[in-house]
Amino acid sequence: MKNVLDYVLNFKKLMTVKELVEKLDASQSTIYAMARGEKPIPEKVQESLSQIFNIRKEMWGKNLIQPAFADFILEDSSSLNALEREIVEYAKNAPESENYSRVGVQPAGNEIAQKNLPKSIDKRVPESVIMPCIESDLKRDHLQRLSSGKGFYAWGVRSRVYNQWVKLSPGDFIMFAKQGRFFLWGTVALTLRSPELARRIWGNEDELFEYIYLLSDVKKIDKDVKEYNKLLEYSLNNRIQGFLVLDMDKSKKIIDAYGFNRKSFEKEDDGVEKQAGLDSSSNQKDCIEQEHFKSHLFGNRPTGECCICGRHLPVKGLTATYIKKRSECDRQEKQDVNIVVPMCRACDIWFEEGYITVNSSGYINCIDDINSEKIVTTDLLNELTKINGRKCFYWNQENKKYFEWHYNYHRMTT
């Protein structure tokens, strides 16, 4: 699945290509190329598609992968309509590519850029300036965890390069260029459109830099633009004149050549990882963490029970499932052994996605309607019916607050 256009045409079949050709006054070959991701979707076409399908404009220029939709995953789901929530859910669960990070190239040598660099790149923009401009509670919480009180570096571009800006995702890299050299690079933490924040940071310009990207870090680099041109097979005299987001292949060449480190859009708490002995690679860390909590849940027993379906299984078939999403936990909660419960692989999946919840009395509530806004099949409903209304035997006063968080997160926002 390439993008949202591919999703609505080929997966959801909301309209035929012939019908869309008539509405957009475009050729079939152009529409197919845009749906395959071979051709960018112009801003005016995005606006038309937004009206035709009632899907917000900002979604059309993105690939259907989790990093590209990170901003929407962090958004209050009540602000999305049913189709938009379905698209976000699809992107959230799409198989992750190993090389999804893109590189944005930002010219910063003119007079205005030199005036703005000291305001938001040479030093961080404080949280007190940024947070009042973030409407979503989830995004504010995410940024506060990511920032740890330090604030963010920030840059903005004008509306005329919207088609490039909309391609950016958390975890992408930005390279700043002036006088024929790249001199800084940073990692994107979040993108947002905010005229108010632009005024707060850079002042009231005739044309606002309202399409903003926040950077979690900025580091020095010293690379000749000619080297960049040679890597990408451009003319050696090519100049960095406008903001540009490279395609995946070109981005990979730059990332490999310059040694950029791809970062998750969710920052892990280094202090907690070290205390728990988890300061190794991501895969090793996950394994160590599972073993740590499994030891608490099962001790030396070779078997255990899933707290949802009650099946008695070998411990290898059970997981230590976070009741509250780990990414939403603070330092103390991550170390609380009550944050995890034993679940089988199947129940873990449906609990994580909110198909299964536990109410404030400790009883299991499952989605029981084929017309639910989540994707549901008859076979899945039959399985969920078997456990709906059961008492979760692992529910207790110590983990009650975490189950309530999970219930409210999934049921109150859908």
Coordinates of N, CA and C in Angstrom, one line a residue, residues 143-342:
L143 N 5.4 15.5 23.4 CA 6.5 16.5 23.3 C 7.1 16.8 24.6
Q144 N 6.4 16.8 25.7 CA 6.9 17.0 27.0 C 7.8 15.9 27.4
R145 N 7.4 14.6 27.1 CA 8.3 13.5 27.4 C 9.6 13.5 26.6
L146 N 9.4 13.9 25.3 CA 10.5 14.0 24.4 C 11.5 15.1 24.8
S147 N 11.0 16.2 25.2 CA 11.8 17.3 25.6 C 12.5 17.2 26.9
S148 N 11.8 16.6 27.9 CA 12.3 16.6 29.3 C 12.6 18.0 29.8
G149 N 11.8 18.9 29.4 CA 11.9 20.3 29.9 C 12.9 21.1 29.1
K150 N 13.6 20.6 28.1 CA 14.7 21.3 27.4 C 14.1 22.1 26.3
G151 N 12.9 21.8 25.8 CA 12.4 22.5 24.6 C 12.9 21.9 23.3
F152 N 12.7 22.6 22.2 CA 13.1 22.0 20.9 C 13.7 23.1 20.0
Y153 N 14.5 22.6 19.1 CA 14.9 23.5 18.0 C 13.8 23.5 17.0
A154 N 13.7 24.6 16.2 CA 12.5 24.8 15.3 C 12.9 25.5 14.1
W155 N 12.2 25.1 13.0 CA 12.3 25.8 11.7 C 11.0 25.8 11.0
G156 N 10.8 26.8 10.1 CA 9.5 26.8 9.4 C 9.7 27.2 8.0
V157 N 8.8 26.8 7.1 CA 8.9 27.1 5.7 C 7.6 27.7 5.3
R158 N 7.6 28.3 4.1 CA 6.4 29.1 3.7 C 5.4 28.1 2.9
S159 N 4.3 28.6 2.6 CA 3.2 27.8 2.0 C 3.6 27.3 0.6
R160 N 4.5 28.0 0.0 CA 4.8 27.6 -1.4 C 5.5 26.3 -1.5
V161 N 6.1 25.9 -0.4 CA 6.8 24.6 -0.4 C 6.0 23.5 0.5
Y162 N 4.7 23.8 0.6 CA 3.9 22.8 1.4 C 4.1 21.4 0.9
N163 N 4.1 21.2 -0.4 CA 4.2 19.9 -1.0 C 5.4 19.1 -0.6
Q164 N 6.5 19.8 -0.2 CA 7.7 19.2 0.3 C 7.6 19.0 1.8
W165 N 7.1 20.0 2.5 CA 7.0 19.9 4.0 C 6.1 18.8 4.4
V166 N 5.0 18.5 3.7 CA 4.0 17.5 4.1 C 4.6 16.1 4.0
K167 N 5.7 15.9 3.3 CA 6.4 14.6 3.2 C 7.2 14.3 4.5
L168 N 7.5 15.3 5.3 CA 8.3 15.0 6.5 C 7.5 14.2 7.5
S169 N 8.3 13.4 8.3 CA 7.7 12.6 9.3 C 8.7 12.6 10.5
P170 N 8.2 12.4 11.7 CA 9.1 12.2 12.9 C 10.2 11.2 12.6
G171 N 11.4 11.5 12.9 CA 12.5 10.5 12.6 C 13.2 10.8 11.3
D172 N 12.7 11.7 10.5 CA 13.4 12.2 9.3 C 14.5 13.1 9.7
F173 N 15.5 13.3 8.8 CA 16.6 14.2 9.0 C 16.5 15.5 8.2
I174 N 17.0 16.6 8.7 CA 17.1 17.8 8.0 C 18.6 18.2 8.0
M175 N 19.1 18.7 6.8 CA 20.4 19.2 6.6 C 20.3 20.7 6.2
F176 N 21.0 21.5 6.9 CA 20.9 23.0 6.7 C 22.2 23.3 5.8
A177 N 22.0 24.2 4.8 CA 23.0 24.5 3.9 C 23.2 26.1 3.8
K178 N 24.4 26.5 3.6 CA 24.7 27.9 3.3 C 26.1 28.0 2.7
Q179 N 26.3 28.9 1.8 CA 27.6 29.1 1.1 C 28.2 27.9 0.6
G180 N 27.4 27.0 0.0 CA 28.0 25.8 -0.7 C 28.3 24.7 0.3
R181 N 27.9 24.7 1.6 CA 28.3 23.7 2.5 C 27.1 23.4 3.4
F182 N 26.9 22.1 3.8 CA 26.0 21.7 4.8 C 26.7 21.9 6.2
F183 N 26.0 22.6 7.1 CA 26.7 23.0 8.3 C 26.0 22.5 9.6
L184 N 24.7 22.0 9.5 CA 24.0 21.5 10.6 C 23.1 20.4 10.1
W185 N 22.8 19.4 11.0 CA 21.7 18.5 10.7 C 21.0 18.2 12.0
G186 N 19.7 17.8 11.9 CA 18.9 17.5 13.0 C 17.9 16.4 12.7
T187 N 17.2 16.0 13.8 CA 16.2 14.9 13.7 C 14.8 15.5 13.9
V188 N 13.8 15.2 13.0 CA 12.5 15.8 13.2 C 11.8 15.1 14.3
A189 N 11.2 15.9 15.2 CA 10.4 15.4 16.3 C 8.9 15.4 16.0
L190 N 8.5 16.5 15.3 CA 7.0 16.7 15.1 C 6.9 17.8 14.0
T191 N 5.9 17.6 13.2 CA 5.6 18.7 12.2 C 4.2 19.3 12.6
L192 N 4.0 20.6 12.4 CA 2.7 21.2 12.6 C 2.6 22.5 11.9
R193 N 1.4 22.8 11.5 CA 1.1 24.1 10.9 C 0.6 25.0 12.0
S194 N 1.3 26.1 12.3 CA 0.8 27.0 13.3 C 1.3 28.5 13.1
P195 N 0.5 29.3 12.5 CA 0.8 30.7 12.4 C 1.1 31.4 13.7
E196 N 0.4 31.0 14.7 CA 0.7 31.6 16.1 C 2.1 31.3 16.6
L197 N 2.5 30.0 16.4 CA 3.8 29.6 16.9 C 4.9 30.3 16.0
A198 N 4.6 30.5 14.7 CA 5.6 31.2 13.9 C 5.8 32.6 14.3
R199 N 4.7 33.2 14.7 CA 4.8 34.6 15.2 C 5.6 34.7 16.5
R200 N 5.3 33.7 17.4 CA 6.0 33.7 18.7 C 7.5 33.5 18.5
I201 N 7.9 32.7 17.6 CA 9.3 32.4 17.4 C 10.0 33.5 16.6
W202 N 9.5 33.8 15.4 CA 10.2 34.6 14.5 C 9.7 36.0 14.2
G203 N 8.5 36.3 14.8 CA 7.9 37.6 14.6 C 6.9 37.6 13.5
N204 N 6.3 38.7 13.3 CA 5.2 38.8 12.3 C 5.7 39.2 11.0
E205 N 6.0 38.3 10.1 CA 6.4 38.5 8.8 C 5.3 38.7 7.8
D206 N 5.5 39.3 6.7 CA 4.5 39.5 5.7 C 4.0 38.1 5.2
E207 N 4.9 37.2 5.1 CA 4.5 35.8 4.8 C 5.1 34.9 5.8
L208 N 4.2 34.3 6.6 CA 4.6 33.5 7.8 C 5.3 32.2 7.4
F209 N 6.3 31.8 8.3 CA 6.9 30.5 8.2 C 6.0 29.5 9.0
E210 N 4.8 29.3 8.6 CA 3.8 28.6 9.5 C 3.9 27.1 9.4
Y211 N 4.5 26.6 8.4 CA 4.7 25.1 8.2 C 6.0 24.7 8.9
I212 N 5.8 24.3 10.2 CA 6.9 24.2 11.1 C 7.4 22.7 11.3
Y213 N 8.6 22.5 11.5 CA 9.1 21.2 12.0 C 10.0 21.5 13.2
L214 N 9.7 20.7 14.3 CA 10.4 20.7 15.5 C 11.5 19.7 15.5
L215 N 12.7 20.0 15.9 CA 13.9 19.1 15.9 C 14.3 18.8 17.3
S216 N 14.4 17.5 17.6 CA 14.8 17.0 18.9 C 16.3 17.2 19.2
D217 N 17.1 17.3 18.1 CA 18.5 17.6 18.3 C 19.1 18.3 17.0
V218 N 20.1 19.0 17.2 CA 20.8 19.7 16.1 C 22.3 19.4 16.3
K219 N 23.0 19.0 15.3 CA 24.5 18.7 15.4 C 25.2 19.3 14.2
K220 N 26.5 19.7 14.5 CA 27.3 20.3 13.4 C 27.7 19.2 12.4
I221 N 27.8 19.7 11.2 CA 28.3 18.9 10.1 C 29.1 19.8 9.1
D222 N 30.0 19.3 8.4 CA 30.7 20.1 7.5 C 30.9 19.3 6.2
K223 N 30.0 19.4 5.3 CA 30.0 18.7 4.0 C 29.9 19.6 2.8
D224 N 30.7 19.5 1.8 CA 30.6 20.3 0.6 C 29.4 19.8 -0.2
V225 N 28.6 20.8 -0.7 CA 27.4 20.5 -1.5 C 27.8 19.7 -2.7
K226 N 29.1 19.9 -3.2 CA 29.5 19.2 -4.4 C 29.6 17.7 -4.1
E227 N 29.9 17.3 -2.9 CA 30.0 15.9 -2.5 C 28.5 15.3 -2.5
Y228 N 27.6 16.1 -2.0 CA 26.2 15.8 -2.0 C 25.7 15.6 -3.5
N229 N 26.1 16.5 -4.3 CA 25.7 16.5 -5.8 C 26.2 15.2 -6.4
K230 N 27.5 14.9 -6.1 CA 28.1 13.7 -6.7 C 27.4 12.4 -6.2
L231 N 27.1 12.4 -4.9 CA 26.4 11.2 -4.4 C 25.0 10.9 -5.1
L232 N 24.3 12.0 -5.4 CA 23.0 11.9 -6.0 C 23.0 12.1 -7.5
E233 N 24.2 12.1 -8.1 CA 24.3 12.2 -9.5 C 23.7 13.5 -10.1
Y234 N 23.8 14.6 -9.3 CA 23.4 15.9 -9.8 C 24.6 16.6 -10.5
S235 N 24.3 17.7 -11.2 CA 25.4 18.5 -11.7 C 26.2 19.0 -10.5
L236 N 27.5 19.0 -10.6 CA 28.4 19.4 -9.5 C 28.2 20.9 -9.2
N237 N 27.6 21.7 -10.1 CA 27.3 23.1 -9.9 C 25.9 23.3 -9.3
N238 N 25.2 22.2 -9.0 CA 23.8 22.4 -8.5 C 23.9 23.1 -7.1
R239 N 23.0 24.1 -6.9 CA 23.0 24.9 -5.7 C 21.7 24.5 -4.9
I240 N 21.8 24.6 -3.6 CA 20.7 24.4 -2.7 C 19.9 25.7 -2.6
Q241 N 18.8 25.7 -3.3 CA 18.0 27.0 -3.5 C 16.6 26.9 -2.8
G242 N 16.1 25.8 -2.7 CA 14.7 25.7 -2.1 C 14.6 24.5 -1.2
F243 N 13.7 24.5 -0.2 CA 13.5 23.4 0.7 C 13.0 22.2 -0.1
L244 N 13.7 21.0 0.1 CA 13.4 19.8 -0.7 C 13.5 18.6 0.2
V245 N 12.5 17.7 0.1 CA 12.6 16.4 0.8 C 12.9 15.3 -0.2
L246 N 14.0 14.7 -0.1 CA 14.5 13.6 -1.0 C 13.6 12.4 -1.0
D247 N 13.6 11.7 -2.1 CA 12.9 10.4 -2.1 C 13.6 9.4 -1.3
M248 N 13.0 8.2 -1.1 CA 13.6 7.2 -0.2 C 15.0 6.7 -0.7
D249 N 15.2 6.5 -2.0 CA 16.4 6.0 -2.5 C 17.6 7.1 -2.3
K250 N 17.3 8.3 -2.6 CA 18.3 9.4 -2.5 C 18.6 9.6 -1.0
S251 N 17.5 9.5 -0.2 CA 17.7 9.7 1.3 C 18.6 8.6 1.9
K252 N 18.4 7.4 1.4 CA 19.3 6.3 1.9 C 20.7 6.5 1.6
K253 N 21.0 7.0 0.4 CA 22.4 7.3 0.0 C 23.0 8.3 0.9
I254 N 22.3 9.4 1.2 CA 22.8 10.4 2.1 C 23.0 9.9 3.5
I255 N 22.0 9.1 4.0 CA 22.1 8.6 5.4 C 23.2 7.7 5.5
D256 N 23.4 6.8 4.6 CA 24.6 5.9 4.6 C 25.9 6.6 4.5
A257 N 26.0 7.6 3.6 CA 27.3 8.3 3.4 C 27.6 9.1 4.6
Y258 N 26.6 9.8 5.2 CA 26.9 10.8 6.3 C 26.8 10.2 7.6
G259 N 26.4 8.9 7.7 CA 26.3 8.2 9.0 C 25.2 8.7 9.9
F260 N 24.1 9.2 9.4 CA 23.0 9.7 10.3 C 22.4 8.4 11.0
N261 N 22.0 8.6 12.2 CA 21.4 7.5 13.0 C 19.9 7.8 13.0
R262 N 19.1 6.8 12.5 CA 17.7 6.9 12.5 C 17.2 6.8 13.9
K263 N 16.3 7.7 14.4 CA 15.8 7.6 15.7 C 14.3 7.4 15.7
S264 N 13.8 6.7 16.7 CA 12.4 6.5 16.9 C 11.7 7.8 17.3
F265 N 10.4 8.0 16.8 CA 9.7 9.3 17.2 C 9.3 9.3 18.6
E266 N 9.5 8.1 19.3 CA 9.2 8.0 20.8 C 10.6 7.9 21.5
K267 N 11.0 8.9 22.2 CA 12.3 8.8 22.9 C 12.2 8.0 24.2
E268 N 13.1 7.0 24.3 CA 13.1 6.2 25.5 C 13.8 6.9 26.6
D269 N 13.4 6.6 27.8 CA 14.0 7.2 29.0 C 15.3 6.5 29.4
D270 N 16.4 7.2 29.0 CA 17.7 6.5 29.2 C 18.0 6.1 30.7
G271 N 17.5 7.0 31.6 CA 17.8 6.7 33.0 C 17.1 5.4 33.4
V272 N 15.8 5.2 33.0 CA 15.1 4.0 33.3 C 15.7 2.8 32.7
E273 N 16.2 2.9 31.5 CA 16.7 1.8 30.8 C 18.0 1.3 31.5
K274 N 18.8 2.2 32.0 CA 20.1 1.9 32.6 C 19.8 1.2 34.0
Q275 N 18.8 1.8 34.7 CA 18.5 1.2 36.0 C 18.0 -0.2 35.9
A276 N 17.3 -0.5 34.8 CA 16.7 -1.9 34.6 C 17.7 -2.8 33.8
G277 N 18.9 -2.2 33.5 CA 19.8 -3.0 32.7 C 19.4 -3.1 31.3
L278 N 18.8 -2.1 30.7 CA 18.3 -2.2 29.4 C 19.0 -1.2 28.4
D279 N 20.2 -0.9 28.7 CA 20.9 0.1 27.9 C 21.7 -0.6 26.7
S280 N 21.1 -1.5 26.0 CA 21.7 -2.2 24.9 C 20.9 -1.9 23.7
S281 N 21.0 -2.7 22.6 CA 20.3 -2.4 21.4 C 18.8 -2.6 21.6
S282 N 18.0 -2.1 20.6 CA 16.6 -2.1 20.7 C 16.1 -3.6 20.9
N283 N 16.5 -4.5 20.1 CA 16.0 -5.9 20.1 C 16.5 -6.5 21.4
Q284 N 17.7 -6.3 21.8 CA 18.2 -6.8 23.1 C 17.5 -6.3 24.3
K285 N 17.2 -5.0 24.2 CA 16.5 -4.3 25.3 C 15.1 -4.9 25.5
D286 N 14.4 -5.1 24.3 CA 13.0 -5.7 24.4 C 13.1 -7.1 25.1
C287 N 14.1 -7.9 24.7 CA 14.2 -9.2 25.2 C 14.5 -9.2 26.7
I288 N 15.4 -8.3 27.1 CA 15.8 -8.3 28.5 C 14.6 -7.8 29.3
E289 N 13.9 -6.8 28.8 CA 12.7 -6.3 29.5 C 11.6 -7.4 29.7
Q290 N 11.4 -8.1 28.6 CA 10.4 -9.2 28.8 C 10.8 -10.2 29.8
E291 N 12.1 -10.6 29.8 CA 12.6 -11.6 30.8 C 12.4 -11.0 32.2
H292 N 12.7 -9.7 32.4 CA 12.6 -9.1 33.7 C 11.2 -9.2 34.2
F293 N 10.2 -8.8 33.4 CA 8.8 -8.9 33.9 C 8.3 -10.3 33.9
K294 N 8.7 -11.1 33.0 CA 8.3 -12.5 33.1 C 8.7 -13.2 34.4
S295 N 9.9 -12.9 34.8 CA 10.4 -13.4 36.0 C 9.6 -13.0 37.2
H296 N 9.1 -11.8 37.2 CA 8.1 -11.3 38.2 C 6.8 -12.1 38.1
L297 N 6.3 -12.3 36.9 CA 5.0 -12.9 36.7 C 5.0 -14.4 37.0
F298 N 6.0 -15.1 36.5 CA 6.0 -16.5 36.5 C 7.0 -17.2 37.4
G299 N 8.0 -16.4 37.9 CA 9.1 -17.0 38.6 C 9.8 -18.1 37.8
N300 N 9.9 -19.3 38.4 CA 10.5 -20.5 37.7 C 9.5 -21.4 37.1
R301 N 8.2 -21.1 37.2 CA 7.2 -22.0 36.7 C 7.3 -22.1 35.2
P302 N 7.1 -23.3 34.6 CA 7.2 -23.5 33.2 C 5.9 -23.1 32.5
T303 N 4.8 -23.0 33.2 CA 3.5 -22.7 32.5 C 2.8 -21.5 33.3
G304 N 1.8 -21.0 32.6 CA 1.1 -19.9 33.3 C -0.3 -19.7 32.5
E305 N -1.1 -18.8 33.0 CA -2.4 -18.5 32.4 C -2.5 -17.1 31.8
C306 N -3.2 -17.0 30.7 CA -3.5 -15.7 30.2 C -4.6 -15.1 31.0
C307 N -4.4 -13.8 31.5 CA -5.3 -13.2 32.3 C -6.6 -12.8 31.6
I308 N -6.6 -12.9 30.3 CA -7.9 -12.5 29.6 C -8.7 -13.7 29.2
C309 N -8.1 -14.7 28.4 CA -8.9 -15.8 28.0 C -8.8 -17.0 29.0
G310 N -7.8 -17.0 29.9 CA -7.7 -18.0 30.9 C -7.0 -19.3 30.5
R311 N -6.5 -19.3 29.3 CA -5.9 -20.5 28.8 C -4.6 -20.8 29.5
H312 N -4.3 -22.1 29.8 CA -3.1 -22.5 30.5 C -2.1 -22.9 29.5
L313 N -1.0 -22.2 29.4 CA 0.0 -22.3 28.3 C 1.4 -22.4 28.8
P314 N 2.4 -22.9 28.0 CA 3.8 -22.8 28.4 C 4.1 -21.3 28.5
V315 N 5.1 -20.9 29.3 CA 5.4 -19.5 29.5 C 5.9 -18.9 28.2
K316 N 6.6 -19.8 27.4 CA 7.1 -19.3 26.1 C 5.9 -18.7 25.2
G317 N 4.7 -19.2 25.4 CA 3.6 -18.7 24.7 C 2.8 -17.5 25.3
L318 N 3.4 -17.0 26.4 CA 2.8 -15.8 27.1 C 3.7 -14.6 27.0
T319 N 3.2 -13.5 27.1 CA 4.0 -12.2 27.1 C 3.7 -11.4 28.4
A320 N 4.6 -10.6 28.8 CA 4.4 -9.6 29.9 C 3.8 -8.4 29.2
T321 N 2.5 -8.2 29.2 CA 1.9 -7.1 28.4 C 1.7 -5.9 29.3
Y322 N 2.2 -4.8 28.7 CA 1.9 -3.5 29.4 C 0.4 -3.2 29.4
I323 N -0.2 -2.9 30.5 CA -1.6 -2.5 30.6 C -1.7 -1.1 30.0
K324 N -0.9 -0.2 30.5 CA -0.9 1.2 30.0 C 0.3 1.2 29.0
K325 N 0.0 1.8 27.8 CA 1.1 1.9 26.8 C 2.4 2.4 27.4
R326 N 3.4 1.6 27.1 CA 4.7 2.0 27.6 C 5.1 3.4 27.3
S327 N 4.8 3.8 26.0 CA 5.2 5.1 25.6 C 4.5 6.2 26.4
E328 N 3.4 5.9 27.1 CA 2.6 6.8 27.8 C 3.0 6.8 29.3
C329 N 3.9 5.9 29.7 CA 4.3 5.8 31.1 C 5.4 6.8 31.5
D330 N 5.3 7.3 32.8 CA 6.4 8.1 33.3 C 7.4 7.2 33.9
R331 N 8.5 7.8 34.4 CA 9.6 7.0 34.9 C 9.2 6.0 36.0
Q332 N 8.4 6.5 36.9 CA 8.0 5.6 38.0 C 7.1 4.4 37.5
E333 N 6.2 4.7 36.6 CA 5.3 3.7 36.1 C 6.1 2.6 35.3
K334 N 7.1 3.0 34.6 CA 7.9 2.0 33.8 C 8.6 1.0 34.7
Q335 N 8.8 1.4 36.0 CA 9.5 0.5 36.9 C 8.5 -0.2 37.8
D336 N 7.2 0.0 37.7 CA 6.2 -0.6 38.6 C 5.9 -2.0 38.0
V337 N 6.1 -3.0 38.8 CA 5.8 -4.4 38.3 C 4.3 -4.6 38.1
N338 N 3.5 -3.7 38.6 CA 2.0 -3.8 38.4 C 1.6 -3.3 37.1
I339 N 2.5 -2.8 36.3 CA 2.2 -2.3 35.0 C 2.0 -3.4 34.0
V340 N 2.4 -4.6 34.3 CA 2.3 -5.7 33.3 C 1.4 -6.8 33.8
V341 N 0.8 -7.6 32.9 CA 0.0 -8.8 33.2 C 0.3 -9.8 32.2
P342 N 0.1 -11.1 32.5 CA 0.4 -12.2 31.5 C -0.8 -12.3 30.5

